Amino acid sequence: MASKDLIIDASDSEVSLALLEDNQLIELNKEKRNIRFSVGDIYLGKVKKIMPGLNAAFINVGYERDAFLHYLDLGAQFRTQHKYYLSALQKQGKVVPVHKFKPDPDIDKDGKITDVITQGQSVIVQITKEPISTKGPRLASEISIAGRNLVLIPFSDKVSISSKIENPDEKNRLKALLQSIKPRNYGVIVRTAAEGKKVAVLDTELRELVRKWESAFASVKREIKSPRLFIGEMNRTSTIIRDMLNVTFNGIYTNDPVLADDIRKYIKEIAPEKARIVKVFKGTIPIFDHFGVNKQIKALFGKTVSFKHGAYLIIDHTEALHVIDVNSGNRSRKGNDQELNALEVNIEAATEIARQLRLRDMGGIIVIDFIDMQSNENKQILFEKMKEVMANDRTKHNILPLTKFGLMQITRQRVRPEMNIVTDEKCPACQGSGEIKPAILFTDELERGLAFIVDKVKTKRLILNVHPFVAAWLKKGLLPVSRRWNLKYKIKLKVQPITSYHMIEYHFFDTDENEIDLT
């Protein structure tokens, strides 16, 4: 079984999560800590404009562009939900529990939006796609509230089981169990993580989800104004951890002690014996450098991505689709069997492409131009391989067989903007001017900084973080430069290579990991 580690880099402005399998970067998520309009957030919006031709409406949820709500996304129980909201507005005292509320008939699935909502009306909606490019958020009015094991759907009565739970006995057990404990007027989707869970665990989670939904209506009389946030999803970091986290992890490392405590508490609920895998990373080296994540990001997010034996991918993006071209490059060929070589490169490319789709969170239409193969049998082998390597992708996707031109089409659900990291760097030496100060004087600059610290700060133990090339130069030879500085200034200097630094970037730290200001 592959070794899995989750690395979490938390700063004041952003949280980055890297999933490693056998030390290979498989998934990367970044979240700005002040982000709004995340998938799962529930808003009380106001109908701004109805578009009968589209059978849809534009809803003001407080974003700079109005959000889009199609009739088919209203949900069959839209009238019941809106009636419940109005009753909560008018109710004196405690709001009626949903299981005691009399539902209205379902709306007509082939109906018109003008029959159901009116301009200026307040509606409860949920973000299903975050704002992407020039588009506002995409909405649905059929609400779903996700937990670790269950997804609650108010005003429905269906119990659905995840298709990834394959054991028919377990499916029947979970369905019977949920039908016996769920309140009336609530539907439930049982997630894959619920497999094997006891009734007490599922009942506790179900009650908490019901409480979360119904408690939101207790405050509607005090906060009638719309648009406003009605029920916030967990922050995206917690959501990603909830969805990614499972007991197969070997280690979870973060540089944030508070976040580590939260994760530890969460793991104690699902697998108490695994709480020890959560560790707080301490050190002057950035956590992503220590685990080799930054180096892999630089190698994997460019337009050209190399993989085994000199083969490479070229990845291009347009507004409507992504195009991936597979090239054999200078790959050494075994024998003269061109068909076999093409199959081998394509099989290896499929694995890397599946990794890239998860890493960059590419969505929409993806067209892959594989190396041409003549054999239908080989085309089927490649198709099956692609399905196999995409099996671990949690995002909904659909893979079509190769066309006669060697093209494969994949559609992958896009609910958030694509992860786009610029790997090309502005020249750190000249800042784009084309002129630099003499490189031979760089070590003199380092030594001046060192002398200043020794004289002003009066410390004898220091850490110097520099680019790996500079670190190697400072430590080379029988009597390295760093050793000569130790003798000259009577100090103990530790030189550390940092892959994320540019060539002439450097920082001094004391032994308590505090950066020393040279100004």
Short mmCIF file of C-alpha atoms in Angstrom, two decimals:
data_model
loop_
_atom_site.label_atom_id
_atom_site.label_comp_id
_atom_site.label_asym_id
_atom_site.label_seq_id
_atom_site.Cartn_x
_atom_site.Cartn_y
_atom_site.Cartn_z
CA MET A 1 0.00 0.00 0.00
CA ALA A 2 1.23 3.49 -0.88
CA SER A 3 2.54 5.69 1.95
CA LYS A 4 0.29 8.76 2.32
CA ASP A 5 1.19 12.03 4.03
CA LEU A 6 -0.71 15.30 4.32
CA ILE A 7 1.44 18.45 4.59
CA ILE A 8 -0.30 21.67 5.69
CA ASP A 9 1.41 25.06 5.39
CA ALA A 10 -0.60 27.68 7.29
CA SER A 11 0.19 31.40 7.08
CA ASP A 12 -1.82 34.47 8.10
CA SER A 13 -3.29 34.91 4.63
CA GLU A 14 -3.40 31.41 3.14
CA VAL A 15 -3.52 27.70 3.98
CA SER A 16 -1.90 25.24 1.53
CA LEU A 17 -2.50 21.49 1.71
CA ALA A 18 -0.29 19.00 -0.15
CA LEU A 19 -1.17 15.30 -0.42
CA LEU A 20 1.86 13.06 -0.95
CA GLU A 21 1.79 9.41 -1.99
CA ASP A 22 5.20 7.72 -1.69
CA ASN A 23 6.63 11.28 -1.43
CA GLN A 24 5.09 12.19 -4.82
CA LEU A 25 2.83 15.28 -4.89
CA ILE A 26 -0.65 14.08 -5.87
CA GLU A 27 -2.96 16.89 -4.82
CA LEU A 28 -2.50 20.55 -3.92
CA ASN A 29 -5.12 22.87 -2.43
CA LYS A 30 -4.70 26.53 -1.54
CA GLU A 31 -7.24 28.59 0.37
CA LYS A 32 -7.18 32.29 1.08
CA ARG A 33 -8.30 32.70 4.67
CA ASN A 34 -10.73 35.50 3.81
CA ILE A 35 -12.43 33.66 0.91
CA ARG A 36 -16.20 34.06 0.41
CA PHE A 37 -18.71 32.31 -1.82
CA SER A 38 -17.25 28.81 -1.32
CA VAL A 39 -19.00 25.70 -2.59
CA GLY A 40 -21.47 24.57 0.07
CA ASP A 41 -22.22 28.04 1.50
CA ILE A 42 -25.97 28.69 1.86
CA TYR A 43 -27.25 32.22 1.24
CA LEU A 44 -30.50 34.07 1.59
CA GLY A 45 -30.53 35.72 -1.84
CA LYS A 46 -32.86 38.11 -3.65
CA VAL A 47 -34.22 37.45 -7.14
CA LYS A 48 -32.75 40.24 -9.28
CA LYS A 49 -33.90 39.26 -12.77
CA ILE A 50 -35.94 36.43 -14.27
CA MET A 51 -34.96 35.13 -17.73
CA PRO A 52 -37.91 33.15 -19.17
CA GLY A 53 -35.95 32.29 -22.33
CA LEU A 54 -33.28 30.54 -20.24
CA ASN A 55 -35.85 29.25 -17.72
CA ALA A 56 -33.53 30.68 -15.08
CA ALA A 57 -33.05 33.65 -12.77
CA PHE A 58 -30.17 35.84 -11.66
CA ILE A 59 -29.90 36.05 -7.88
CA ASN A 60 -28.13 38.70 -5.80
CA VAL A 61 -26.14 36.91 -3.08
CA GLY A 62 -23.79 39.84 -2.39
CA TYR A 63 -21.18 38.98 -5.04
CA GLU A 64 -20.11 41.64 -7.56
CA ARG A 65 -21.89 39.67 -10.31
CA ASP A 66 -25.34 38.15 -9.89
CA ALA A 67 -25.40 34.39 -9.40
CA PHE A 68 -27.20 32.01 -11.79
CA LEU A 69 -30.09 29.73 -10.75
CA HIS A 70 -31.70 27.41 -13.32
CA TYR A 71 -35.21 25.99 -12.92
CA LEU A 72 -33.83 22.42 -12.88
CA ASP A 73 -31.68 23.37 -9.84
CA LEU A 74 -34.63 24.61 -7.76
CA GLY A 75 -35.30 21.13 -6.37
CA ALA A 76 -38.64 19.33 -6.36
CA GLN A 77 -39.43 20.59 -2.84
CA PHE A 78 -38.79 24.28 -3.57
CA ARG A 79 -42.34 25.38 -2.60
CA THR A 80 -42.14 23.49 0.71
CA GLN A 81 -38.78 25.02 1.55
CA HIS A 82 -39.96 28.56 0.75
CA LYS A 83 -43.18 28.00 2.72
CA TYR A 84 -41.09 26.87 5.72
CA TYR A 85 -38.95 30.00 5.44
CA LEU A 86 -42.07 32.24 5.36
CA SER A 87 -43.56 30.41 8.36
CA ALA A 88 -40.32 30.98 10.29
CA LEU A 89 -40.57 34.70 9.47
CA GLN A 90 -44.14 34.93 10.81
CA LYS A 91 -43.82 32.50 13.71
CA GLN A 92 -43.93 33.85 17.24
CA GLY A 93 -41.59 31.87 19.50
CA LYS A 94 -39.99 28.55 18.55
CA VAL A 95 -39.97 27.50 14.87
CA VAL A 96 -41.86 24.30 14.00
CA PRO A 97 -39.45 21.34 13.53
CA VAL A 98 -39.17 20.18 9.90
CA HIS A 99 -40.47 16.67 10.71
CA LYS A 100 -43.78 18.20 11.91
CA PHE A 101 -44.16 20.51 8.90
CA LYS A 102 -46.75 19.66 6.23
CA PRO A 103 -45.04 19.63 2.81
CA ASP A 104 -46.51 21.13 -0.38
CA PRO A 105 -46.68 19.10 -3.63
CA ASP A 106 -43.45 18.91 -5.67
CA ILE A 107 -42.97 21.46 -8.44
CA ASP A 108 -43.48 20.28 -12.05
CA LYS A 109 -40.13 19.03 -13.40
CA ASP A 110 -41.02 20.46 -16.84
CA GLY A 111 -42.41 23.71 -15.47
CA LYS A 112 -41.47 27.36 -15.98
CA ILE A 113 -39.47 29.45 -13.54
CA THR A 114 -42.02 32.27 -13.80
CA ASP A 115 -44.60 29.93 -12.21
CA VAL A 116 -42.48 29.43 -9.10
CA ILE A 117 -40.55 32.62 -8.26
CA THR A 118 -41.06 36.35 -8.73
CA GLN A 119 -38.68 39.29 -9.05
CA GLY A 120 -37.65 40.70 -5.65
CA GLN A 121 -38.47 37.47 -3.81
CA SER A 122 -36.05 36.15 -1.16
CA VAL A 123 -34.83 32.60 -1.80
CA ILE A 124 -32.59 30.17 0.08
CA VAL A 125 -29.81 29.04 -2.28
CA GLN A 126 -26.54 27.13 -2.08
CA ILE A 127 -23.28 27.76 -3.97
CA THR A 128 -22.59 24.81 -6.30
CA LYS A 129 -19.82 26.50 -8.32
CA GLU A 130 -17.54 29.26 -7.12
CA PRO A 131 -17.10 32.39 -9.29
CA ILE A 132 -14.89 31.40 -12.23
CA SER A 133 -13.40 33.86 -14.72
CA THR A 134 -16.08 36.47 -15.55
CA LYS A 135 -19.00 34.36 -14.27
CA GLY A 136 -20.74 34.78 -10.94
CA PRO A 137 -21.47 31.80 -8.66
CA ARG A 138 -23.75 28.96 -9.81
CA LEU A 139 -26.61 28.16 -7.42
CA ALA A 140 -29.06 25.43 -6.47
CA SER A 141 -32.07 25.69 -4.19
CA GLU A 142 -32.11 21.98 -3.33
CA ILE A 143 -29.97 22.27 -0.20
CA SER A 144 -27.49 19.63 0.94
CA ILE A 145 -25.57 19.86 4.22
CA ALA A 146 -22.48 17.66 4.25
CA GLY A 147 -20.98 15.85 7.22
CA ARG A 148 -18.16 13.32 7.40
CA ASN A 149 -20.40 10.27 6.83
CA LEU A 150 -23.75 11.71 5.73
CA VAL A 151 -25.23 14.44 3.55
CA LEU A 152 -28.58 15.82 4.78
CA ILE A 153 -31.20 16.96 2.24
CA PRO A 154 -34.06 18.88 3.88
CA PHE A 155 -37.64 18.31 2.61
CA SER A 156 -36.72 15.11 0.78
CA ASP A 157 -37.48 11.57 1.95
CA LYS A 158 -35.00 9.50 -0.06
CA VAL A 159 -32.06 7.52 1.33
CA SER A 160 -29.23 7.04 -1.20
CA ILE A 161 -26.02 5.07 -0.72
CA SER A 162 -22.65 5.99 -2.25
CA SER A 163 -21.96 3.91 -5.37
CA LYS A 164 -18.39 3.41 -4.11
CA ILE A 165 -19.74 1.13 -1.36
CA GLU A 166 -19.81 -2.10 -3.35
CA ASN A 167 -20.81 -4.71 -0.73
CA PRO A 168 -24.59 -5.30 -1.22
CA ASP A 169 -25.07 -6.44 2.41
CA GLU A 170 -23.44 -3.26 3.71
CA LYS A 171 -25.56 -1.13 1.35
CA ASN A 172 -28.73 -2.80 2.62
CA ARG A 173 -27.60 -2.42 6.26
CA LEU A 174 -26.91 1.30 5.86
CA LYS A 175 -30.15 1.96 3.97
CA ALA A 176 -32.28 0.16 6.56
CA LEU A 177 -30.40 1.86 9.39
CA LEU A 178 -30.85 5.39 8.01
CA GLN A 179 -34.50 4.84 7.14
CA SER A 180 -35.11 3.83 10.76
CA ILE A 181 -33.33 6.81 12.41
CA LYS A 182 -33.88 9.75 10.04
CA PRO A 183 -36.66 12.24 10.87
CA ARG A 184 -39.60 12.71 8.50
CA ASN A 185 -39.15 15.28 5.69
CA TYR A 186 -35.40 14.69 5.54
CA GLY A 187 -33.45 12.82 2.86
CA VAL A 188 -29.97 11.42 3.39
CA ILE A 189 -27.05 10.51 1.14
CA VAL A 190 -24.72 8.02 2.82
CA ARG A 191 -21.09 8.80 1.97
CA THR A 192 -18.34 6.25 1.35
CA ALA A 193 -16.76 7.06 4.74
CA ALA A 194 -19.87 5.63 6.50
CA GLU A 195 -19.00 2.07 5.45
CA GLY A 196 -18.81 -0.10 8.57
CA LYS A 197 -19.87 2.72 10.94
CA LYS A 198 -22.09 1.94 13.95
CA VAL A 199 -25.58 3.34 14.39
CA ALA A 200 -24.56 5.58 17.33
CA VAL A 201 -21.95 7.41 15.19
CA LEU A 202 -24.37 7.99 12.31
CA ASP A 203 -27.25 8.98 14.60
CA THR A 204 -25.09 11.59 16.39
CA GLU A 205 -23.96 13.10 13.09
CA LEU A 206 -27.50 13.09 11.68
CA ARG A 207 -28.86 14.95 14.72
CA GLU A 208 -26.08 17.54 14.44
CA LEU A 209 -26.82 18.18 10.74
CA VAL A 210 -30.56 18.56 11.49
CA ARG A 211 -29.74 20.98 14.34
CA LYS A 212 -27.49 23.01 12.01
CA TRP A 213 -30.30 23.39 9.45
CA GLU A 214 -33.18 24.15 11.82
CA SER A 215 -31.23 26.52 14.08
CA ALA A 216 -30.59 28.80 11.08
CA PHE A 217 -34.34 29.53 10.88
CA ALA A 218 -34.50 30.64 14.52
CA SER A 219 -32.70 33.88 13.61
CA VAL A 220 -34.52 34.78 10.37
CA LYS A 221 -36.92 37.14 12.17
CA ARG A 222 -33.98 39.12 13.53
CA GLU A 223 -32.08 39.18 10.22
CA ILE A 224 -34.69 39.57 7.49
CA LYS A 225 -32.35 41.53 5.22
CA SER A 226 -31.15 39.75 2.07
CA PRO A 227 -28.70 39.00 0.55
CA ARG A 228 -26.77 37.51 3.46
CA LEU A 229 -24.98 34.33 4.44
CA PHE A 230 -27.59 31.92 5.84
CA ILE A 231 -25.51 28.87 6.78
CA GLY A 232 -21.74 28.91 6.28
CA GLU A 233 -19.97 25.76 5.16
CA MET A 234 -16.91 24.89 7.24
CA ASN A 235 -13.99 26.97 6.08
CA ARG A 236 -12.52 25.40 2.99
CA THR A 237 -9.47 24.07 4.84
CA SER A 238 -11.71 22.08 7.20
CA THR A 239 -13.85 20.91 4.27
CA ILE A 240 -10.84 19.64 2.33
CA ILE A 241 -9.47 17.92 5.43
CA ARG A 242 -12.89 16.36 6.10
CA ASP A 243 -13.09 15.01 2.56
CA MET A 244 -9.43 13.97 2.23
CA LEU A 245 -8.90 12.59 5.69
CA ASN A 246 -8.96 8.88 6.21
CA VAL A 247 -7.18 6.40 8.44
CA THR A 248 -4.77 5.31 5.70
CA PHE A 249 -2.57 8.37 6.30
CA ASN A 250 0.89 7.67 7.68
CA GLY A 251 1.46 11.22 8.85
CA ILE A 252 -0.17 14.68 8.95
CA TYR A 253 2.28 17.56 9.42
CA THR A 254 1.44 21.22 9.92
CA ASN A 255 3.30 24.33 11.09
CA ASP A 256 0.16 25.61 12.89
CA PRO A 257 -0.30 24.19 16.45
CA VAL A 258 -3.96 25.34 16.63
CA LEU A 259 -4.80 23.62 13.35
CA ALA A 260 -2.95 20.50 14.55
CA ASP A 261 -5.16 20.38 17.67
CA ASP A 262 -8.33 20.71 15.55
CA ILE A 263 -7.24 17.88 13.25
CA ARG A 264 -6.24 15.71 16.22
CA LYS A 265 -9.70 16.15 17.79
CA TYR A 266 -11.34 15.29 14.48
CA ILE A 267 -9.26 12.13 14.02
CA LYS A 268 -10.03 11.00 17.59
CA GLU A 269 -13.70 10.84 16.54
CA ILE A 270 -13.13 8.65 13.47
CA ALA A 271 -10.06 6.63 14.51
CA PRO A 272 -8.78 7.35 18.05
CA GLU A 273 -5.71 5.15 17.65
CA LYS A 274 -4.52 7.33 14.74
CA ALA A 275 -4.43 10.66 16.63
CA ARG A 276 -0.65 10.29 17.07
CA ILE A 277 -0.05 10.70 13.30
CA VAL A 278 -0.73 14.47 13.63
CA LYS A 279 2.55 16.29 14.23
CA VAL A 280 3.50 19.97 14.54
CA PHE A 281 6.46 20.86 12.34
CA LYS A 282 9.03 23.19 13.90
CA GLY A 283 12.08 24.56 12.15
CA THR A 284 13.57 27.51 10.32
CA ILE A 285 13.19 25.71 6.98
CA PRO A 286 9.70 26.26 5.46
CA ILE A 287 7.57 23.11 5.84
CA PHE A 288 7.04 22.71 2.05
CA ASP A 289 10.81 22.86 1.53
CA HIS A 290 11.48 20.29 4.24
CA PHE A 291 9.14 17.76 2.60
CA GLY A 292 10.23 18.59 -0.97
CA VAL A 293 6.83 20.01 -1.96
CA ASN A 294 8.06 23.34 -3.38
CA LYS A 295 10.54 21.61 -5.68
CA GLN A 296 7.79 19.37 -7.05
CA ILE A 297 5.46 22.36 -7.54
CA LYS A 298 8.12 24.07 -9.67
CA ALA A 299 8.54 20.90 -11.77
CA LEU A 300 4.84 20.08 -12.17
CA PHE A 301 3.01 23.35 -12.87
CA GLY A 302 4.74 24.57 -16.02
CA LYS A 303 3.43 24.32 -19.57
CA THR A 304 5.80 21.38 -20.23
CA VAL A 305 5.81 18.48 -17.78
CA SER A 306 8.40 15.70 -18.07
CA PHE A 307 7.76 12.14 -16.95
CA LYS A 308 9.54 8.79 -17.42
CA HIS A 309 12.40 8.16 -19.91
CA GLY A 310 12.44 11.64 -21.50
CA ALA A 311 8.77 11.70 -22.55
CA TYR A 312 6.78 14.86 -21.73
CA LEU A 313 3.36 16.53 -21.81
CA ILE A 314 2.50 19.95 -23.21
CA ILE A 315 -0.52 21.43 -21.40
CA ASP A 316 -2.46 24.32 -22.95
CA HIS A 317 -5.54 26.07 -21.59
CA THR A 318 -8.36 27.97 -23.26
CA GLU A 319 -11.56 29.41 -21.81
CA ALA A 320 -13.60 26.41 -23.01
CA LEU A 321 -11.21 23.47 -22.73
CA HIS A 322 -7.77 22.12 -21.84
CA VAL A 323 -5.52 20.41 -24.39
CA ILE A 324 -2.80 17.93 -23.41
CA ASP A 325 -0.30 16.73 -26.03
CA VAL A 326 1.72 13.58 -25.32
CA ASN A 327 5.27 13.50 -26.75
CA SER A 328 7.81 10.65 -26.63
CA GLY A 329 10.72 13.14 -26.66
CA ASN A 330 14.18 11.55 -26.66
CA ARG A 331 12.87 8.39 -25.01
CA SER A 332 15.16 5.43 -25.68
CA ARG A 333 13.32 2.80 -27.67
CA LYS A 334 13.59 -0.89 -27.02
CA GLY A 335 13.78 -2.50 -30.44
CA ASN A 336 11.97 -1.22 -33.49
CA ASP A 337 8.36 -1.96 -32.47
CA GLN A 338 6.82 1.48 -32.90
CA GLU A 339 3.35 0.32 -31.77
CA LEU A 340 4.72 -1.13 -28.50
CA ASN A 341 6.75 2.03 -27.83
CA ALA A 342 3.66 4.19 -28.43
CA LEU A 343 1.62 2.06 -26.02
CA GLU A 344 4.31 2.23 -23.31
CA VAL A 345 4.60 6.04 -23.55
CA ASN A 346 0.80 6.45 -23.58
CA ILE A 347 0.36 4.21 -20.51
CA GLU A 348 2.96 6.23 -18.57
CA ALA A 349 1.40 9.47 -19.81
CA ALA A 350 -2.05 8.39 -18.55
CA THR A 351 -0.69 8.10 -15.00
CA GLU A 352 0.90 11.56 -15.16
CA ILE A 353 -2.21 13.11 -16.75
CA ALA A 354 -4.44 11.76 -13.94
CA ARG A 355 -2.01 13.31 -11.46
CA GLN A 356 -2.01 16.65 -13.29
CA LEU A 357 -5.82 16.84 -13.38
CA ARG A 358 -5.97 16.45 -9.59
CA LEU A 359 -2.99 18.73 -8.94
CA ARG A 360 -4.22 21.63 -11.03
CA ASP A 361 -7.91 20.84 -10.36
CA MET A 362 -8.53 21.12 -14.10
CA GLY A 363 -12.22 21.03 -15.02
CA GLY A 364 -14.56 21.24 -17.97
CA ILE A 365 -13.48 19.49 -21.18
CA ILE A 366 -9.99 17.98 -21.37
CA VAL A 367 -8.79 16.74 -24.79
CA ILE A 368 -5.71 14.48 -24.81
CA ASP A 369 -3.71 13.87 -27.98
CA PHE A 370 -2.00 10.53 -27.34
CA ILE A 371 0.68 9.09 -29.62
CA ASP A 372 -1.05 7.33 -32.53
CA MET A 373 -1.65 3.59 -32.20
CA GLN A 374 -3.07 1.31 -34.89
CA SER A 375 -4.25 -1.61 -32.74
CA ASN A 376 -7.80 -1.39 -31.36
CA GLU A 377 -6.71 -3.74 -28.59
CA ASN A 378 -3.99 -1.30 -27.51
CA LYS A 379 -6.48 1.58 -27.61
CA GLN A 380 -8.75 -0.38 -25.27
CA ILE A 381 -5.80 -1.13 -22.94
CA LEU A 382 -5.07 2.62 -22.76
CA PHE A 383 -8.75 3.43 -22.13
CA GLU A 384 -8.90 0.90 -19.26
CA LYS A 385 -5.63 2.28 -17.82
CA MET A 386 -7.02 5.81 -17.86
CA LYS A 387 -10.13 4.69 -15.96
CA GLU A 388 -7.95 2.85 -13.44
CA VAL A 389 -5.66 5.81 -12.67
CA MET A 390 -8.63 8.20 -12.45
CA ALA A 391 -10.47 5.95 -9.97
CA ASN A 392 -9.00 7.78 -6.94
CA ASP A 393 -10.12 11.21 -8.24
CA ARG A 394 -12.94 12.34 -5.91
CA THR A 395 -14.21 14.89 -8.47
CA LYS A 396 -16.99 13.67 -10.77
CA HIS A 397 -15.60 12.83 -14.21
CA ASN A 398 -16.42 10.95 -17.40
CA ILE A 399 -13.87 9.35 -19.76
CA LEU A 400 -14.62 8.58 -23.41
CA PRO A 401 -12.72 5.97 -25.49
CA LEU A 402 -10.08 7.08 -28.01
CA THR A 403 -11.30 8.33 -31.37
CA LYS A 404 -9.79 7.06 -34.61
CA PHE A 405 -7.52 10.12 -34.53
CA GLY A 406 -6.02 9.07 -31.17
CA LEU A 407 -7.85 11.74 -29.14
CA MET A 408 -9.39 11.06 -25.74
CA GLN A 409 -11.97 13.33 -24.16
CA ILE A 410 -12.47 13.66 -20.41
CA THR A 411 -15.10 15.82 -18.77
CA ARG A 412 -14.35 16.74 -15.17
CA GLN A 413 -16.66 18.71 -12.92
CA ARG A 414 -15.39 22.23 -12.30
CA VAL A 415 -16.72 23.88 -9.14
CA ARG A 416 -13.72 26.08 -8.30
CA PRO A 417 -11.20 28.09 -10.32
CA GLU A 418 -8.32 26.00 -11.67
CA MET A 419 -5.12 25.91 -9.61
CA ASN A 420 -2.75 28.14 -11.60
CA ILE A 421 0.80 28.57 -10.33
CA VAL A 422 3.33 30.55 -12.36
CA THR A 423 6.63 28.65 -12.27
CA ASP A 424 8.68 31.08 -14.39
CA GLU A 425 10.52 33.54 -12.17
CA LYS A 426 11.56 37.14 -12.68
CA CYS A 427 15.35 37.35 -12.62
CA PRO A 428 16.13 37.85 -8.90
CA ALA A 429 19.57 39.33 -9.59
CA CYS A 430 18.54 42.18 -11.89
CA GLN A 431 14.75 42.38 -11.28
CA GLY A 432 14.27 42.47 -15.06
CA SER A 433 16.65 45.35 -15.73
CA GLY A 434 19.35 43.18 -17.37
CA GLU A 435 22.11 44.52 -15.12
CA ILE A 436 23.42 43.08 -11.84
CA LYS A 437 26.01 44.01 -9.27
CA PRO A 438 29.18 41.89 -9.42
CA ALA A 439 28.38 38.32 -8.32
CA ILE A 440 31.83 38.00 -6.71
CA LEU A 441 30.73 40.58 -4.11
CA PHE A 442 27.74 38.51 -2.90
CA THR A 443 29.77 36.65 -0.28
CA ASP A 444 31.11 40.00 0.93
CA GLU A 445 27.48 41.11 1.42
CA LEU A 446 26.76 37.95 3.41
CA GLU A 447 29.84 38.48 5.57
CA ARG A 448 28.92 42.12 6.22
CA GLY A 449 25.52 40.96 7.46
CA LEU A 450 27.19 38.36 9.64
CA ALA A 451 29.63 40.89 11.11
CA PHE A 452 26.76 43.29 11.84
CA ILE A 453 24.88 40.58 13.76
CA VAL A 454 27.93 39.52 15.76
CA ASP A 455 28.65 43.14 16.67
CA LYS A 456 25.11 44.43 17.38
CA VAL A 457 23.09 41.35 18.42
CA LYS A 458 25.91 39.70 20.38
CA THR A 459 24.83 36.14 19.56
CA LYS A 460 27.16 33.20 18.95
CA ARG A 461 24.76 30.66 17.37
CA LEU A 462 23.24 31.53 14.00
CA ILE A 463 21.34 29.94 11.12
CA LEU A 464 21.80 31.18 7.54
CA ASN A 465 19.15 30.14 4.98
CA VAL A 466 20.23 30.49 1.33
CA HIS A 467 19.58 29.01 -2.13
CA PRO A 468 20.95 25.41 -2.44
CA PHE A 469 23.65 26.49 -4.96
CA VAL A 470 24.92 29.18 -2.58
CA ALA A 471 24.77 26.75 0.38
CA ALA A 472 26.83 24.22 -1.58
CA TRP A 473 29.45 26.89 -2.42
CA LEU A 474 29.66 28.10 1.20
CA LYS A 475 30.27 24.52 2.43
CA LYS A 476 32.64 23.24 -0.27
CA GLY A 477 36.36 22.50 0.10
CA LEU A 478 38.64 21.38 2.91
CA LEU A 479 38.22 24.72 4.69
CA PRO A 480 34.79 26.02 3.56
CA VAL A 481 33.84 29.69 3.67
CA SER A 482 31.29 28.98 6.43
CA ARG A 483 34.00 27.30 8.53
CA ARG A 484 36.37 30.26 8.03
CA TRP A 485 33.61 32.61 9.22
CA ASN A 486 33.10 30.45 12.34
CA LEU A 487 36.81 30.74 13.20
CA LYS A 488 37.05 34.45 12.35
CA TYR A 489 33.99 35.58 14.35
CA LYS A 490 34.11 32.85 17.03
CA ILE A 491 30.54 31.75 16.27
CA LYS A 492 28.66 28.58 15.31
CA LEU A 493 26.96 29.18 11.93
CA LYS A 494 24.63 26.59 10.42
CA VAL A 495 24.02 26.98 6.64
CA GLN A 496 20.68 25.56 5.37
CA PRO A 497 19.63 25.18 1.68
CA ILE A 498 16.10 26.41 0.87
CA THR A 499 14.78 25.41 -2.57
CA SER A 500 12.06 28.09 -2.64
CA TYR A 501 14.63 30.95 -2.33
CA HIS A 502 15.86 32.76 -5.43
CA MET A 503 19.59 32.69 -6.17
CA ILE A 504 20.74 35.63 -4.03
CA GLU A 505 18.05 35.59 -1.34
CA TYR A 506 19.23 35.01 2.22
CA HIS A 507 17.93 35.30 5.78
CA PHE A 508 19.65 34.99 9.18
CA PHE A 509 17.88 33.36 12.16
CA ASP A 510 18.74 32.86 15.82
CA THR A 511 18.43 29.43 17.51
CA ASP A 512 14.86 30.26 18.62
CA GLU A 513 13.89 30.48 14.91
CA ASN A 514 13.41 34.26 15.00
CA GLU A 515 14.61 36.11 11.90
CA ILE A 516 17.30 38.69 12.57
CA ASP A 517 16.62 42.08 10.98
CA LEU A 518 19.72 43.53 9.29
CA THR A 519 18.32 47.06 8.93
#
